[in-house]
C-alpha positions in Angstrom: -274.5 -168.8 24.4 -272.9 -170.9 21.8 -269.0 -170.6 21.2 -267.6 -171.4 17.8 -264.7 -173.8 17.9 -262.3 -175.5 15.4 -261.0 -178.9 15.9 -257.5 -179.6 14.4 -254.7 -181.9 14.7 -250.9 -181.9 14.0 -249.5 -185.5 13.5 -252.5 -186.8 15.4 -251.7 -184.5 18.3 -255.2 -183.1 18.5 -256.6 -179.5 19.7 -259.8 -177.5 20.1 -259.1 -173.9 19.1 -261.1 -170.9 20.3 -261.2 -167.5 18.8 -261.0 -164.8 21.6 -260.6 -162.1 19.0 -264.5 -162.0 18.1 -265.8 -164.0 21.0 -265.4 -162.9 24.7 -265.6 -165.6 27.3 -263.7 -167.4 30.0 -263.7 -171.2 30.6 -263.1 -172.9 34.0 -260.8 -175.9 34.4 -263.9 -178.1 34.9 -265.3 -177.0 31.5 -262.3 -177.7 29.9 -262.1 -181.2 31.5 -265.6 -181.9 30.3 -264.9 -180.7 26.7 -261.7 -182.8 26.7 -263.6 -186.0 27.3 -263.7 -188.0 24.1 -266.8 -190.0 24.9 -269.1 -187.0 26.3 -267.2 -183.9 25.2 -265.4 -182.9 22.1 -262.1 -184.6 22.9 -258.7 -183.2 22.6 -255.0 -183.3 24.0 -255.0 -179.6 24.4 -257.3 -176.5 24.0 -255.8 -173.3 22.4 -257.2 -169.9 22.7 -256.2 -167.0 20.7 -256.8 -163.1 21.3 -255.4 -159.8 20.8 -251.7 -159.4 21.7 -250.4 -157.8 25.0 -247.0 -157.0 23.4 -247.4 -154.6 20.5 -244.5 -156.6 18.6 -246.9 -159.7 18.6 -249.7 -160.4 16.2 -251.7 -162.5 18.6 -251.6 -163.9 22.2 -252.6 -167.5 22.8 -252.9 -169.8 25.8 -252.6 -173.4 26.2 -254.6 -175.9 28.4 -254.2 -179.7 28.9 -257.1 -181.9 28.9 -257.1 -181.7 32.7 -257.5 -178.0 32.8 -254.0 -177.1 33.6 -252.4 -174.2 31.7 -248.7 -174.7 30.1 -246.3 -172.4 28.5 -245.9 -173.9 25.0 -246.8 -176.4 22.5 -244.9 -177.0 19.2 -247.7 -178.7 17.5 -250.3 -176.4 19.0 -248.5 -173.4 17.7 -248.6 -174.7 14.0 -252.3 -175.3 14.2 -252.9 -172.0 15.8 -250.9 -170.3 13.1 -253.2 -172.1 10.5 -256.1 -171.2 12.4 -255.7 -167.5 12.3 -255.0 -167.5 8.7 -258.1 -169.8 7.8 -260.5 -167.7 10.0 -259.4 -164.4 8.1 -257.8 -162.8 11.2 -254.5 -162.3 9.3 -252.9 -162.6 5.8 -249.4 -162.4 6.9 -246.9 -165.2 5.8 -245.0 -164.8 9.0 -246.6 -164.4 12.4 -245.2 -163.4 15.8 -247.5 -165.4 18.5 -247.2 -164.4 22.3 -247.6 -166.9 25.0 -247.4 -166.5 28.8 -243.6 -167.4 28.4 -242.7 -165.1 25.3 -243.1 -164.7 21.8 -242.4 -167.4 19.1 -242.3 -166.8 15.3 -244.0 -168.7 12.7 -243.5 -168.8 8.9 -245.8 -170.7 6.0 -243.9 -172.7 3.7 -245.0 -173.1 -0.2 -245.7 -176.8 0.4 -248.1 -175.9 3.2 -246.2 -177.0 6.0 -245.4 -174.5 8.6 -242.0 -173.7 10.5 -241.7 -172.4 13.9 -238.7 -171.0 15.6 -238.9 -172.4 19.1 -236.2 -170.2 20.4 -233.1 -171.5 22.3 -233.2 -174.5 24.8 -232.8 -173.7 28.5 -230.5 -176.4 30.2 -229.9 -174.6 33.9 -231.9 -176.7 36.3 -233.5 -173.7 37.6 -234.7 -172.7 34.4 -236.3 -176.2 33.6 -237.2 -176.3 36.3 -235.3 -179.2 37.9 -233.7 -179.9 41.2 -230.1 -180.3 40.8 -226.9 -179.0 42.1 -225.3 -178.0 38.8 -226.0 -178.2 34.9 -225.4 -181.7 33.3 -225.9 -183.1 29.9 -227.5 -186.1 31.7 -228.9 -186.8 35.1 -229.6 -190.1 37.1 -233.1 -190.1 38.2 -234.2 -192.7 41.2 -237.7 -194.4 40.6 -239.4 -197.3 42.3 -238.4 -200.6 41.0 -241.0 -203.3 39.7 -241.0 -206.8 38.7 -240.6 -206.1 34.9 -237.4 -204.1 35.9 -236.0 -201.4 33.7 -233.0 -203.1 32.2 -235.3 -205.7 30.4 -237.0 -203.0 28.4 -233.9 -201.4 27.0 -234.0 -198.2 29.1 -230.7 -196.1 29.4 -230.3 -196.5 33.1 -227.4 -197.2 35.8 -226.7 -200.7 36.8 -226.6 -199.5 40.8 -229.8 -200.2 42.7 -230.5 -198.7 46.0 -233.0 -200.7 48.0 -236.4 -200.5 45.9 -235.2 -198.2 43.5 -233.4 -198.1 40.3 -231.6 -194.9 38.5 -232.9 -193.7 35.1 -230.5 -191.8 32.9 -232.3 -188.8 31.4 -231.4 -185.3 29.9 -233.6 -182.4 31.3 -234.3 -179.3 29.1 -236.9 -176.7 28.9 -238.1 -175.7 25.3 -241.0 -173.6 26.5 -242.1 -176.3 28.9 -240.0 -178.9 30.8 -239.0 -182.3 29.3 -237.0 -185.4 30.5 -235.6 -187.4 27.6 -234.7 -191.0 28.0 -232.8 -193.0 25.4 -234.3 -196.5 24.6 -233.3 -199.5 22.4 -236.8 -199.8 21.0 -239.7 -197.4 21.5 -242.4 -200.3 20.8 -241.4 -202.1 24.1 -240.6 -199.0 26.2 -242.8 -198.8 29.4 -244.1 -195.2 28.3 -247.2 -195.2 30.3 -245.6 -196.7 33.6 -242.4 -194.8 33.5 -244.1 -191.6 32.1 -246.6 -191.3 35.0 -243.8 -191.9 37.6 -241.3 -189.4 36.0 -244.1 -186.6 35.4 -244.8 -186.2 39.0 -241.2 -186.9 40.3 -240.2 -184.4 43.2 -237.2 -183.3 41.4 -239.6 -181.7 38.7 -241.6 -179.1 40.9 -243.9 -178.1 37.9 -244.3 -181.6 36.7 -242.4 -182.6 33.2 -243.2 -184.4 29.9 -241.3 -187.4 29.4 -239.8 -188.4 26.0 -238.6 -192.0 25.2 -236.2 -191.7 22.1 -234.8 -194.5 20.0 -231.8 -193.4 17.8 -232.0 -194.8 14.3 -229.1 -192.9 12.9 -227.3 -189.4 13.3 -230.2 -187.8 11.3 -233.3 -189.8 12.5 -234.9 -190.8 15.7 -238.1 -192.4 16.8 -240.0 -190.9 19.7 -242.9 -191.4 22.1 -244.0 -188.7 24.4 -245.9 -188.9 27.8 -247.1 -185.4 28.1 -248.0 -183.9 31.7 -251.5 -183.7 32.3 -252.6 -185.6 29.1 -250.6 -188.9 29.3 -249.2 -190.3 25.8 -250.1 -188.3 22.7 -249.7 -189.1 18.8 -247.2 -186.4 18.6 -245.4 -183.7 20.7 -243.6 -180.8 18.9 -241.8 -179.5 22.1 -240.8 -183.0 22.8 -239.4 -183.6 19.4 -237.1 -180.3 19.7 -236.2 -181.6 23.5 -235.2 -185.1 22.0 -232.8 -183.5 19.3 -231.2 -181.3 21.9 -230.7 -184.1 24.2 -229.4 -186.2 21.5 -227.0 -183.4 20.1 -225.7 -182.7 23.6 -224.6 -186.2 24.0 -223.0 -186.4 20.5 -225.4 -188.9 19.0 -227.2 -186.6 16.4 -226.4 -184.2 13.5 -227.9 -180.7 13.3 -230.8 -181.5 11.0 -233.0 -184.5 12.4 -236.1 -186.3 11.3 -238.2 -187.2 14.3 -240.6 -190.3 13.8 -243.6 -190.0 16.1 -246.7 -192.3 16.3 -248.7 -189.5 14.2 -246.1 -188.6 11.7 -242.9 -186.8 11.1 -241.2 -183.6 12.2 -238.0 -181.9 10.9 -236.0 -180.5 13.8 -232.9 -178.2 13.3 -230.8 -177.2 16.0 -227.1 -175.8 15.3 -226.2 -176.3 19.1 -224.9 -174.0 22.0 -227.2 -170.8 22.0 -228.7 -171.4 18.5 -232.6 -171.4 18.2 -234.6 -174.7 17.2 -236.5 -174.8 14.3 -239.4 -177.3 13.6 -241.1 -178.0 10.6 -244.5 -179.9 10.1 -248.1 -180.3 8.8 -251.3 -179.4 10.2 -255.1 -180.4 9.5 -258.3 -179.1 10.0 -260.7 -181.6 11.1 -264.1 -179.9 11.8 -265.9 -176.8 13.1 -268.7 -176.6 15.7 -270.5 -174.8 18.5 -270.9 -175.7 22.2 -272.9 -174.1 25.0 -270.6 -171.8 27.2 
C-alpha cells in the first residue's frame, strides 16, 4: 500500500503531512523515525496527520510527531502548514478553521496576503501546567547545569554568578504554549551554545516531559532574534511555539512591547500578546515543497 504525503515548510521548519480523512493507516514510532531520516527517508522535523474531528465544534483533528517518533501537543509552524494543506487538498473552503489537537482546539485564519494567523491561546505559567518542578510561579528560575571548560559567562548567557561545585545556574523563563518551553536571554544568538545547552536542558530533571529550549537576543522592544532547540528534534530553522514563548518571556520581564517581530534562522514571525490572560496571535507564511508516496 502506497500512502500519499505532502512535504511543506514554514520558515524552514519542515513537515510531512498525511491525510487521514481519505486514507486509513497507522504509523509506528520506528516507521516515523525511518521517514524522518534525511539521507534514507523523506526527512522532516515533524510529521503531521489530519483526520476527522473528535470535537463537533472543530473542523479537523491533527496529531504531531517529532522526528524521533514521540508525540507532542502543539506546533505553531506546523498548524499553519496544516491549515494550508487542508485548503490545498480541497478538504475545506473555509477562511477560518478550528483545528483540534490532543491538548485542545486552535483557531486559524487566512490573510489576504497569503499568510496565516493562528490564535495560540493563552500561555500557561504555573509550574504544574508546564510541567516544571518548582515550589511557586515566578517570572524567571535558576536552573543548575553542569559546568564545562568554555563556561557559560563567556557566551553571554543570562546566568547567576554563583557556582556550586561543578554546576552553574542558568536563568530562564518556563512557559507552556501548547508544549513546554524554557527561554534563555543571550547577548548574541550567533555565539550561544545552542546544541550543548539545549541537549542538557531538554532532558533536565526539573522538566518531567522534557522541554524546548529557546535562546533569545533582544534587539529592541519590538524585535528579537531567536534560535530554538526542540525536544526530540534538535535545533530547527524555526519554531512557532518557541517564538510565542520568547515574546511571553520578554513581556513578563518588561523588555518587550505587545507586538514583536521574531527573527528566526528560517525567517520571521509576527507575535502579538497583550499580556496577563490574553491569547497569543502568531502570523507567518507557509510553503508547499513537493508531494509523493511511500510504502506503508
